[in-house]
């Protein structure tokens, strides 16, 4: 019987251990998609206690606590921080089998040197030990990033953002990590969502461009992409409940925009036409700037309307969607590719049933512009756990090419989430090590070690062409 989460945690074969300890373990981190706060990085935030750095904004943990019968007052309510932490400590033993159990204990081990399983019994000791460390200067936001060996961070930023904190970070020569914005224009694409008109007004003010027509909106997007590019942005990001493809003319889409701005309802077909035309326009724009386009597909959000009204979005009430993906995805990529305006693209799916569709569609549009130009993105959200990662990697390997994979992202709001890269790397090394053990890959560690290091860091570095 192995010790709980020892040095060979998740590594089942001697070959896996060699690949992880000698090749993967010490590679830098390239975190090209996350939700960290640029303000907290610029201000080098010092966290008051473990609840603030660990539980605030973490809807993964919130879902687990609700599933364990914890009162909402102790999750997102007005309970004091220690009470919220105690509720999490009480929940932790019930999380065995959930990735939160491993993530939590990796974070305790790597950042706080604590090797105790978290529970009600150990909660007080862990609370005190962690809080003492969090008061030290080397536990500030930037120091955590530094000790995690993070070379690149791409945050998630609205086109209306001034990027003031990013500029402040970039002006600070003491910050060695490249912290760059990522362009997330969802609010300007979701034409049927409440608040669309108000968002257009917000964007208009931010860009200092009067938006009275759809053409004005497109020109504003162009100006904001140029503004983001000047600030170092090389990545866009989009999130869609399902993928769409319905062609339309500029005049058709302009009329749909006018209807939405004037408060008139639009049909599903009109919505799809607007979103298709707009995303195609943006895709061409990204290509002209040499950006990478990321598409996160398949989250159905805010399903609990009672809690949405009470708490708001991003609070842990989202889930996987199911829908037709293959045809619209291929049509969308083909439209841009046939005009030689398809940017490097990363496709993330939330429903693992879509894995073969994503992997096979990506293979249709590869070319000499880049190794793995169209990427099957890492296991995302409900899939960034052991079985989900194994499925994503093996589906990519069997249908595409694992060697060219750009690897893991934290997709997190927490500065302690960099241990997810360790979790990923251990699983990656065990997948490849398992092939060696079974005679399905040669025991050539120079070859396989390079493959592992490429997936951990080098592929992303070459793919995004972002320097520190």
Short mmCIF file of C-alpha atoms in Angstrom, two decimals:
data_model
loop_
_atom_site.label_atom_id
_atom_site.label_comp_id
_atom_site.label_asym_id
_atom_site.label_seq_id
_atom_site.Cartn_x
_atom_site.Cartn_y
_atom_site.Cartn_z
CA UNK A 1 0.00 0.00 0.00
CA UNK A 2 1.38 3.41 -0.98
CA UNK A 3 1.53 6.34 1.41
CA UNK A 4 -1.14 9.00 0.83
CA UNK A 5 0.06 11.42 -1.87
CA UNK A 6 3.76 10.56 -1.55
CA UNK A 7 6.49 11.62 -4.00
CA UNK A 8 5.23 9.04 -6.51
CA UNK A 9 1.58 10.08 -6.24
CA UNK A 10 -0.30 9.10 -9.45
CA UNK A 11 2.85 7.47 -10.88
CA UNK A 12 2.19 3.75 -11.27
CA UNK A 13 5.23 2.63 -13.26
CA UNK A 14 8.98 3.05 -12.99
CA UNK A 15 8.95 4.72 -16.40
CA UNK A 16 6.31 7.20 -15.17
CA UNK A 17 8.48 8.08 -12.18
CA UNK A 18 11.52 8.70 -14.38
CA UNK A 19 9.54 10.92 -16.76
CA UNK A 20 8.03 12.98 -13.96
CA UNK A 21 10.97 13.38 -11.58
CA UNK A 22 13.70 13.79 -14.20
CA UNK A 23 11.83 15.68 -16.93
CA UNK A 24 8.49 17.19 -15.95
CA UNK A 25 8.78 18.24 -12.33
CA UNK A 26 10.99 21.32 -12.64
CA UNK A 27 9.68 22.73 -15.92
CA UNK A 28 8.39 26.33 -15.76
CA UNK A 29 4.67 27.05 -15.97
CA UNK A 30 3.06 28.72 -18.97
CA UNK A 31 -0.44 29.62 -17.78
CA UNK A 32 -2.08 30.96 -20.93
CA UNK A 33 -5.65 30.97 -19.57
CA UNK A 34 -6.72 31.98 -16.08
CA UNK A 35 -9.02 34.33 -14.20
CA UNK A 36 -6.53 35.91 -11.82
CA UNK A 37 -7.06 39.56 -10.94
CA UNK A 38 -4.52 41.91 -12.59
CA UNK A 39 -5.30 44.38 -9.81
CA UNK A 40 -4.17 41.88 -7.16
CA UNK A 41 -0.97 41.16 -9.10
CA UNK A 42 -0.23 44.87 -9.63
CA UNK A 43 -0.85 45.62 -5.95
CA UNK A 44 1.02 42.49 -4.83
CA UNK A 45 -1.94 41.55 -2.65
CA UNK A 46 -1.28 40.13 0.80
CA UNK A 47 -4.07 37.79 1.85
CA UNK A 48 -5.55 38.19 5.31
CA UNK A 49 -6.18 34.46 5.85
CA UNK A 50 -6.71 31.07 4.23
CA UNK A 51 -10.38 31.70 3.50
CA UNK A 52 -9.62 34.76 1.38
CA UNK A 53 -6.98 33.05 -0.76
CA UNK A 54 -8.67 29.63 -0.84
CA UNK A 55 -12.46 29.96 -0.75
CA UNK A 56 -13.40 33.39 -2.08
CA UNK A 57 -14.67 33.02 -5.64
CA UNK A 58 -13.98 29.27 -5.85
CA UNK A 59 -17.22 27.82 -7.17
CA UNK A 60 -15.68 24.32 -7.31
CA UNK A 61 -15.45 24.35 -3.52
CA UNK A 62 -18.83 26.05 -3.18
CA UNK A 63 -20.51 23.24 -5.12
CA UNK A 64 -18.88 20.62 -2.90
CA UNK A 65 -19.99 22.41 0.26
CA UNK A 66 -23.58 22.66 -0.99
CA UNK A 67 -23.51 18.95 -1.87
CA UNK A 68 -22.44 18.32 1.72
CA UNK A 69 -25.45 20.16 3.11
CA UNK A 70 -23.58 23.30 4.18
CA UNK A 71 -25.67 26.44 4.66
CA UNK A 72 -25.22 29.11 1.98
CA UNK A 73 -24.46 31.55 4.79
CA UNK A 74 -21.21 29.62 5.30
CA UNK A 75 -20.41 29.54 1.59
CA UNK A 76 -21.19 32.89 -0.06
CA UNK A 77 -23.02 34.52 2.85
CA UNK A 78 -21.94 36.89 5.60
CA UNK A 79 -20.43 34.32 7.99
CA UNK A 80 -16.97 35.20 9.29
CA UNK A 81 -13.93 33.78 7.53
CA UNK A 82 -13.11 31.20 10.20
CA UNK A 83 -16.65 29.81 10.09
CA UNK A 84 -16.41 29.45 6.30
CA UNK A 85 -13.08 27.69 6.61
CA UNK A 86 -14.47 25.34 9.26
CA UNK A 87 -17.31 24.45 6.88
CA UNK A 88 -14.76 23.63 4.18
CA UNK A 89 -12.69 21.55 6.61
CA UNK A 90 -15.86 19.64 7.54
CA UNK A 91 -16.59 19.03 3.85
CA UNK A 92 -13.11 17.88 2.87
CA UNK A 93 -13.29 14.21 4.04
CA UNK A 94 -16.45 13.75 1.95
CA UNK A 95 -14.52 14.87 -1.16
CA UNK A 96 -12.46 11.68 -1.44
CA UNK A 97 -12.68 10.68 -5.10
CA UNK A 98 -13.22 14.29 -6.20
CA UNK A 99 -10.19 16.20 -7.61
CA UNK A 100 -10.72 18.83 -4.92
CA UNK A 101 -9.33 16.33 -2.41
CA UNK A 102 -6.05 16.05 -4.29
CA UNK A 103 -5.84 19.75 -5.21
CA UNK A 104 -6.43 20.82 -1.62
CA UNK A 105 -3.71 18.61 -0.22
CA UNK A 106 -1.24 19.45 -3.00
CA UNK A 107 -1.70 23.14 -2.13
CA UNK A 108 -1.20 22.46 1.58
CA UNK A 109 1.95 20.45 0.85
CA UNK A 110 3.60 22.68 -1.74
CA UNK A 111 2.85 26.12 -0.31
CA UNK A 112 2.52 25.53 3.44
CA UNK A 113 4.58 22.35 3.95
CA UNK A 114 1.58 20.75 5.67
CA UNK A 115 1.20 17.00 5.31
CA UNK A 116 -1.99 16.60 7.37
CA UNK A 117 -5.27 15.54 5.74
CA UNK A 118 -7.72 18.43 6.21
CA UNK A 119 -10.74 17.64 8.40
CA UNK A 120 -12.63 19.03 11.38
CA UNK A 121 -9.98 17.46 13.62
CA UNK A 122 -7.03 19.13 11.90
CA UNK A 123 -8.78 22.30 10.77
CA UNK A 124 -7.72 24.56 13.65
CA UNK A 125 -4.05 23.59 13.37
CA UNK A 126 -4.02 24.04 9.59
CA UNK A 127 -5.84 27.39 9.89
CA UNK A 128 -3.26 28.74 12.35
CA UNK A 129 -0.19 27.43 10.52
CA UNK A 130 -1.32 28.69 7.11
CA UNK A 131 -2.41 32.09 8.41
CA UNK A 132 0.96 32.65 10.09
CA UNK A 133 2.70 32.02 6.76
CA UNK A 134 0.24 34.17 4.79
CA UNK A 135 1.32 37.20 6.82
CA UNK A 136 4.88 36.86 5.54
CA UNK A 137 6.04 38.90 2.55
CA UNK A 138 6.96 35.82 0.54
CA UNK A 139 3.26 34.80 0.50
CA UNK A 140 2.06 37.85 -1.41
CA UNK A 141 0.43 37.37 -4.82
CA UNK A 142 3.59 38.05 -6.82
CA UNK A 143 5.80 36.00 -4.53
CA UNK A 144 3.48 33.00 -4.90
CA UNK A 145 3.69 33.38 -8.68
CA UNK A 146 7.49 33.61 -8.46
CA UNK A 147 7.93 30.57 -6.20
CA UNK A 148 5.59 28.62 -8.52
CA UNK A 149 8.04 29.28 -11.40
CA UNK A 150 5.39 30.84 -13.64
CA UNK A 151 6.85 32.45 -16.75
CA UNK A 152 3.66 33.62 -18.49
CA UNK A 153 0.16 34.48 -17.26
CA UNK A 154 -2.72 35.42 -19.55
CA UNK A 155 -5.70 36.79 -17.64
CA UNK A 156 -9.27 37.17 -18.96
CA UNK A 157 -10.25 40.73 -19.83
CA UNK A 158 -13.26 42.50 -21.29
CA UNK A 159 -12.75 44.71 -24.38
CA UNK A 160 -14.03 47.66 -22.32
CA UNK A 161 -11.24 47.22 -19.76
CA UNK A 162 -8.72 50.06 -19.57
CA UNK A 163 -5.93 47.54 -18.88
CA UNK A 164 -4.56 50.02 -16.33
CA UNK A 165 -3.37 47.26 -14.00
CA UNK A 166 -1.69 45.40 -16.84
CA UNK A 167 0.17 48.57 -17.77
CA UNK A 168 1.18 49.03 -14.15
CA UNK A 169 2.50 45.46 -14.03
CA UNK A 170 4.44 45.87 -17.26
CA UNK A 171 6.00 49.10 -16.03
CA UNK A 172 7.31 47.34 -12.91
CA UNK A 173 10.71 45.94 -13.84
CA UNK A 174 10.83 43.84 -10.67
CA UNK A 175 8.06 41.58 -12.02
CA UNK A 176 9.78 38.88 -14.05
CA UNK A 177 6.65 36.98 -15.07
CA UNK A 178 4.95 38.17 -18.26
CA UNK A 179 1.39 39.07 -17.21
CA UNK A 180 -0.71 39.83 -20.28
CA UNK A 181 -4.37 40.41 -21.05
CA UNK A 182 -6.61 38.10 -23.08
CA UNK A 183 -9.45 39.56 -25.13
CA UNK A 184 -12.88 38.17 -24.04
CA UNK A 185 -15.67 39.88 -26.05
CA UNK A 186 -18.56 37.58 -25.09
CA UNK A 187 -20.83 40.40 -23.92
CA UNK A 188 -20.67 41.98 -27.36
CA UNK A 189 -21.49 38.67 -29.07
CA UNK A 190 -24.36 37.46 -26.88
CA UNK A 191 -26.91 39.62 -28.66
CA UNK A 192 -29.92 37.87 -27.10
CA UNK A 193 -28.73 38.14 -23.49
CA UNK A 194 -30.15 40.74 -21.08
CA UNK A 195 -27.87 43.75 -20.80
CA UNK A 196 -26.61 43.66 -24.40
CA UNK A 197 -27.68 47.26 -25.10
CA UNK A 198 -26.13 48.47 -21.85
CA UNK A 199 -22.89 46.66 -22.64
CA UNK A 200 -22.66 48.31 -26.06
CA UNK A 201 -22.99 51.67 -24.30
CA UNK A 202 -20.22 50.71 -21.87
CA UNK A 203 -17.95 49.64 -24.72
CA UNK A 204 -18.73 52.84 -26.58
CA UNK A 205 -17.60 54.96 -23.63
CA UNK A 206 -14.47 52.88 -23.04
CA UNK A 207 -13.39 53.16 -26.66
CA UNK A 208 -14.57 56.76 -27.02
CA UNK A 209 -16.43 55.74 -30.18
CA UNK A 210 -20.13 56.36 -30.66
CA UNK A 211 -21.79 53.04 -31.49
CA UNK A 212 -25.07 53.56 -33.27
CA UNK A 213 -24.78 50.76 -35.85
CA UNK A 214 -23.36 47.29 -36.26
CA UNK A 215 -20.59 48.69 -38.44
CA UNK A 216 -19.68 50.98 -35.55
CA UNK A 217 -19.48 47.96 -33.27
CA UNK A 218 -17.14 46.11 -35.63
CA UNK A 219 -14.91 49.17 -35.91
CA UNK A 220 -14.89 49.46 -32.12
CA UNK A 221 -13.82 45.84 -31.78
CA UNK A 222 -11.02 46.55 -34.26
CA UNK A 223 -9.85 49.52 -32.21
CA UNK A 224 -9.95 47.53 -28.98
CA UNK A 225 -8.04 44.60 -30.50
CA UNK A 226 -5.35 47.07 -31.57
CA UNK A 227 -5.38 48.58 -28.06
CA UNK A 228 -5.03 45.15 -26.43
CA UNK A 229 -2.31 44.18 -28.91
CA UNK A 230 -0.28 47.23 -27.93
CA UNK A 231 -0.62 46.11 -24.29
CA UNK A 232 0.91 42.73 -25.17
CA UNK A 233 -2.25 40.69 -25.74
CA UNK A 234 -1.75 37.76 -28.10
CA UNK A 235 -4.74 35.63 -27.08
CA UNK A 236 -8.51 35.91 -27.38
CA UNK A 237 -11.04 33.84 -25.49
CA UNK A 238 -14.71 33.02 -26.04
CA UNK A 239 -17.23 30.96 -24.12
CA UNK A 240 -20.36 29.55 -25.76
CA UNK A 241 -23.17 27.35 -24.49
CA UNK A 242 -23.16 25.65 -27.88
CA UNK A 243 -21.48 26.31 -31.21
CA UNK A 244 -23.44 27.89 -34.06
CA UNK A 245 -22.99 28.45 -37.76
CA UNK A 246 -25.56 30.27 -39.85
CA UNK A 247 -24.34 32.53 -42.63
CA UNK A 248 -25.80 35.98 -43.24
CA UNK A 249 -25.04 39.21 -45.07
CA UNK A 250 -23.77 42.37 -43.40
CA UNK A 251 -27.11 44.08 -44.01
CA UNK A 252 -28.99 41.19 -42.32
CA UNK A 253 -26.76 41.27 -39.27
CA UNK A 254 -26.95 45.06 -39.11
CA UNK A 255 -30.74 44.82 -38.94
CA UNK A 256 -30.51 42.21 -36.17
CA UNK A 257 -28.19 44.51 -34.21
CA UNK A 258 -30.66 47.38 -34.60
CA UNK A 259 -33.49 45.22 -33.28
CA UNK A 260 -31.49 44.22 -30.21
CA UNK A 261 -30.35 47.78 -29.47
CA UNK A 262 -33.95 48.99 -29.61
CA UNK A 263 -35.13 46.32 -27.21
CA UNK A 264 -36.93 44.08 -29.70
CA UNK A 265 -36.78 40.31 -29.34
CA UNK A 266 -34.83 38.33 -31.91
CA UNK A 267 -35.31 34.78 -33.12
CA UNK A 268 -32.87 31.93 -32.55
CA UNK A 269 -31.95 32.03 -36.24
CA UNK A 270 -31.23 35.76 -36.01
CA UNK A 271 -29.13 35.21 -32.92
CA UNK A 272 -27.08 32.52 -34.66
CA UNK A 273 -26.59 34.71 -37.73
CA UNK A 274 -25.38 37.61 -35.63
CA UNK A 275 -23.03 35.49 -33.57
CA UNK A 276 -21.63 33.63 -36.61
CA UNK A 277 -20.93 36.80 -38.57
CA UNK A 278 -19.39 38.55 -35.56
CA UNK A 279 -17.17 35.63 -34.54
CA UNK A 280 -15.98 35.16 -38.13
CA UNK A 281 -15.10 38.86 -38.30
CA UNK A 282 -13.18 38.59 -35.04
CA UNK A 283 -11.42 35.41 -36.18
CA UNK A 284 -10.10 37.23 -39.23
CA UNK A 285 -9.03 40.12 -37.02
CA UNK A 286 -7.14 37.78 -34.70
CA UNK A 287 -5.41 36.16 -37.66
CA UNK A 288 -4.25 39.54 -38.94
CA UNK A 289 -2.65 40.26 -35.55
CA UNK A 290 -1.10 36.81 -35.14
CA UNK A 291 -3.24 36.00 -32.11
CA UNK A 292 -4.42 32.64 -30.81
CA UNK A 293 -8.20 32.20 -30.63
CA UNK A 294 -9.59 30.10 -27.76
CA UNK A 295 -13.12 28.69 -27.90
CA UNK A 296 -14.61 27.26 -24.70
CA UNK A 297 -17.67 25.33 -25.83
CA UNK A 298 -20.46 23.65 -23.92
CA UNK A 299 -21.20 25.25 -20.54
CA UNK A 300 -24.87 25.83 -19.77
CA UNK A 301 -24.80 28.52 -17.13
CA UNK A 302 -26.83 29.82 -14.20
CA UNK A 303 -29.27 26.89 -14.22
CA UNK A 304 -30.57 27.56 -10.70
CA UNK A 305 -32.59 30.73 -11.26
CA UNK A 306 -33.39 31.21 -7.59
CA UNK A 307 -29.71 31.23 -6.66
CA UNK A 308 -28.78 33.30 -9.71
CA UNK A 309 -31.13 36.04 -8.53
CA UNK A 310 -29.71 35.79 -5.02
CA UNK A 311 -25.96 35.50 -5.73
CA UNK A 312 -25.36 36.26 -9.41
CA UNK A 313 -23.27 34.47 -12.07
CA UNK A 314 -20.15 32.30 -11.65
CA UNK A 315 -21.37 30.93 -8.33
CA UNK A 316 -21.37 27.19 -9.04
CA UNK A 317 -24.67 26.56 -10.83
CA UNK A 318 -23.34 25.68 -14.30
CA UNK A 319 -23.12 22.29 -15.97
CA UNK A 320 -22.34 20.44 -19.21
CA UNK A 321 -24.49 20.97 -22.26
CA UNK A 322 -25.24 18.50 -25.07
CA UNK A 323 -25.84 19.63 -28.65
CA UNK A 324 -24.79 19.08 -32.25
CA UNK A 325 -21.16 20.16 -32.57
CA UNK A 326 -19.46 18.47 -35.53
CA UNK A 327 -21.15 20.28 -38.41
CA UNK A 328 -21.08 23.88 -37.12
CA UNK A 329 -17.51 23.49 -35.84
CA UNK A 330 -16.20 22.24 -39.17
CA UNK A 331 -18.18 24.87 -41.06
CA UNK A 332 -16.83 27.66 -38.89
CA UNK A 333 -13.20 26.57 -39.17
CA UNK A 334 -13.59 25.91 -42.89
CA UNK A 335 -15.03 29.38 -43.55
CA UNK A 336 -11.93 31.03 -42.11
CA UNK A 337 -9.50 28.50 -43.56
CA UNK A 338 -10.71 28.76 -47.15
CA UNK A 339 -10.00 32.49 -47.03
CA UNK A 340 -6.59 31.87 -45.41
CA UNK A 341 -7.73 33.77 -42.32
CA UNK A 342 -7.97 30.99 -39.75
CA UNK A 343 -5.89 31.92 -36.69
CA UNK A 344 -4.18 29.42 -34.45
CA UNK A 345 -7.10 28.07 -32.45
CA UNK A 346 -7.57 26.11 -29.22
CA UNK A 347 -10.84 24.18 -28.89
CA UNK A 348 -12.06 23.25 -25.41
CA UNK A 349 -15.16 21.12 -24.91
CA UNK A 350 -16.99 20.67 -21.62
CA UNK A 351 -18.86 17.51 -22.61
CA UNK A 352 -16.35 14.63 -22.92
CA UNK A 353 -18.68 12.93 -25.37
CA UNK A 354 -17.45 15.57 -27.83
CA UNK A 355 -13.77 14.61 -27.47
CA UNK A 356 -13.53 12.64 -30.74
CA UNK A 357 -15.42 15.39 -32.58
CA UNK A 358 -13.00 18.07 -31.38
CA UNK A 359 -9.91 15.94 -32.05
CA UNK A 360 -11.02 14.94 -35.54
CA UNK A 361 -12.18 18.44 -36.53
CA UNK A 362 -8.85 19.91 -35.44
CA UNK A 363 -7.06 17.51 -37.77
CA UNK A 364 -8.94 18.86 -40.77
CA UNK A 365 -7.28 22.27 -40.60
CA UNK A 366 -3.66 21.69 -39.65
CA UNK A 367 -0.98 23.21 -41.89
CA UNK A 368 2.58 24.46 -42.02
CA UNK A 369 1.83 27.70 -40.15
CA UNK A 370 2.47 26.01 -36.80
CA UNK A 371 2.90 22.59 -35.22
CA UNK A 372 -0.54 21.73 -33.96
CA UNK A 373 -2.07 24.92 -35.33
CA UNK A 374 -5.54 23.78 -34.25
CA UNK A 375 -5.36 22.45 -30.70
CA UNK A 376 -7.63 20.16 -28.72
CA UNK A 377 -7.44 22.08 -25.44
CA UNK A 378 -6.77 20.54 -22.06
CA UNK A 379 -9.47 18.93 -19.95
CA UNK A 380 -11.55 21.90 -18.88
CA UNK A 381 -13.73 22.60 -15.82
CA UNK A 382 -15.59 19.35 -15.08
CA UNK A 383 -12.87 17.50 -17.04
CA UNK A 384 -9.75 18.85 -15.31
CA UNK A 385 -9.57 15.77 -13.10
CA UNK A 386 -7.74 12.48 -13.46
CA UNK A 387 -10.16 10.56 -15.66
CA UNK A 388 -11.08 13.64 -17.70
CA UNK A 389 -7.44 14.43 -18.39
CA UNK A 390 -6.66 10.84 -19.32
CA UNK A 391 -9.62 10.80 -21.74
CA UNK A 392 -8.55 14.08 -23.33
CA UNK A 393 -4.92 13.00 -23.73
CA UNK A 394 -5.66 9.52 -25.05
CA UNK A 395 -8.36 10.78 -27.44
CA UNK A 396 -5.95 13.42 -28.70
CA UNK A 397 -3.16 10.87 -29.05
CA UNK A 398 -5.29 8.32 -30.89
CA UNK A 399 -6.96 10.76 -33.28
CA UNK A 400 -4.41 13.59 -33.44
CA UNK A 401 -0.92 14.11 -32.05
CA UNK A 402 -0.23 14.33 -28.32
CA UNK A 403 3.39 15.43 -28.88
CA UNK A 404 2.25 18.83 -30.16
CA UNK A 405 -0.20 19.49 -27.30
CA UNK A 406 0.22 22.92 -25.63
CA UNK A 407 -0.64 21.50 -22.23
CA UNK A 408 -2.42 22.56 -19.07
CA UNK A 409 -3.98 25.79 -17.84
CA UNK A 410 -5.19 26.63 -14.33
CA UNK A 411 -8.44 28.32 -15.51
CA UNK A 412 -8.57 29.57 -11.92
CA UNK A 413 -9.08 32.66 -9.79
CA UNK A 414 -6.73 31.41 -7.07
CA UNK A 415 -3.00 32.08 -6.74
CA UNK A 416 -2.59 28.64 -5.15
CA UNK A 417 -3.89 26.75 -8.19
CA UNK A 418 -0.52 26.28 -9.86
CA UNK A 419 -0.33 22.83 -8.28
CA UNK A 420 -2.89 21.83 -10.94
CA UNK A 421 0.05 21.87 -13.35
CA UNK A 422 1.82 19.33 -11.12
CA UNK A 423 -1.36 17.23 -11.02
CA UNK A 424 -1.55 17.36 -14.83
CA UNK A 425 2.13 16.54 -15.28
CA UNK A 426 1.93 13.50 -13.05
CA UNK A 427 -1.05 12.20 -15.02
CA UNK A 428 0.68 12.95 -18.34
CA UNK A 429 3.80 11.07 -17.27
CA UNK A 430 1.73 8.13 -16.06
CA UNK A 431 -0.12 7.90 -19.38
CA UNK A 432 3.13 7.85 -21.35
CA UNK A 433 4.87 5.69 -18.76
CA UNK A 434 2.04 3.21 -19.02
CA UNK A 435 2.65 2.91 -22.74
CA UNK A 436 6.31 2.15 -22.02
CA UNK A 437 5.37 -0.41 -19.37
CA UNK A 438 3.06 -2.20 -21.79
CA UNK A 439 5.56 -2.14 -24.65
CA UNK A 440 3.47 0.34 -26.64
CA UNK A 441 6.23 2.99 -26.62
CA UNK A 442 10.03 2.57 -26.47
CA UNK A 443 11.91 3.13 -23.23
CA UNK A 444 13.80 5.96 -24.91
CA UNK A 445 13.85 8.63 -22.21
CA UNK A 446 15.64 11.16 -24.37
CA UNK A 447 12.74 10.96 -26.82
CA UNK A 448 9.93 10.69 -24.29
CA UNK A 449 11.50 13.16 -21.86
CA UNK A 450 11.63 15.77 -24.61
CA UNK A 451 8.00 15.01 -25.45
CA UNK A 452 7.00 15.52 -21.82
CA UNK A 453 8.92 18.80 -21.49
CA UNK A 454 7.42 20.06 -24.73
CA UNK A 455 3.89 19.40 -23.49
CA UNK A 456 4.64 20.90 -20.07
CA UNK A 457 6.10 24.16 -21.41
CA UNK A 458 8.00 24.29 -24.71
CA UNK A 459 5.04 23.77 -27.04
CA UNK A 460 3.13 26.63 -25.44
CA UNK A 461 6.17 28.88 -25.54
CA UNK A 462 6.60 28.26 -29.28
CA UNK A 463 2.88 28.34 -30.05
CA UNK A 464 2.00 31.68 -28.42
CA UNK A 465 5.31 33.41 -29.16
CA UNK A 466 5.04 35.43 -25.94
CA UNK A 467 8.31 36.32 -24.26
CA UNK A 468 8.88 37.07 -20.60
#
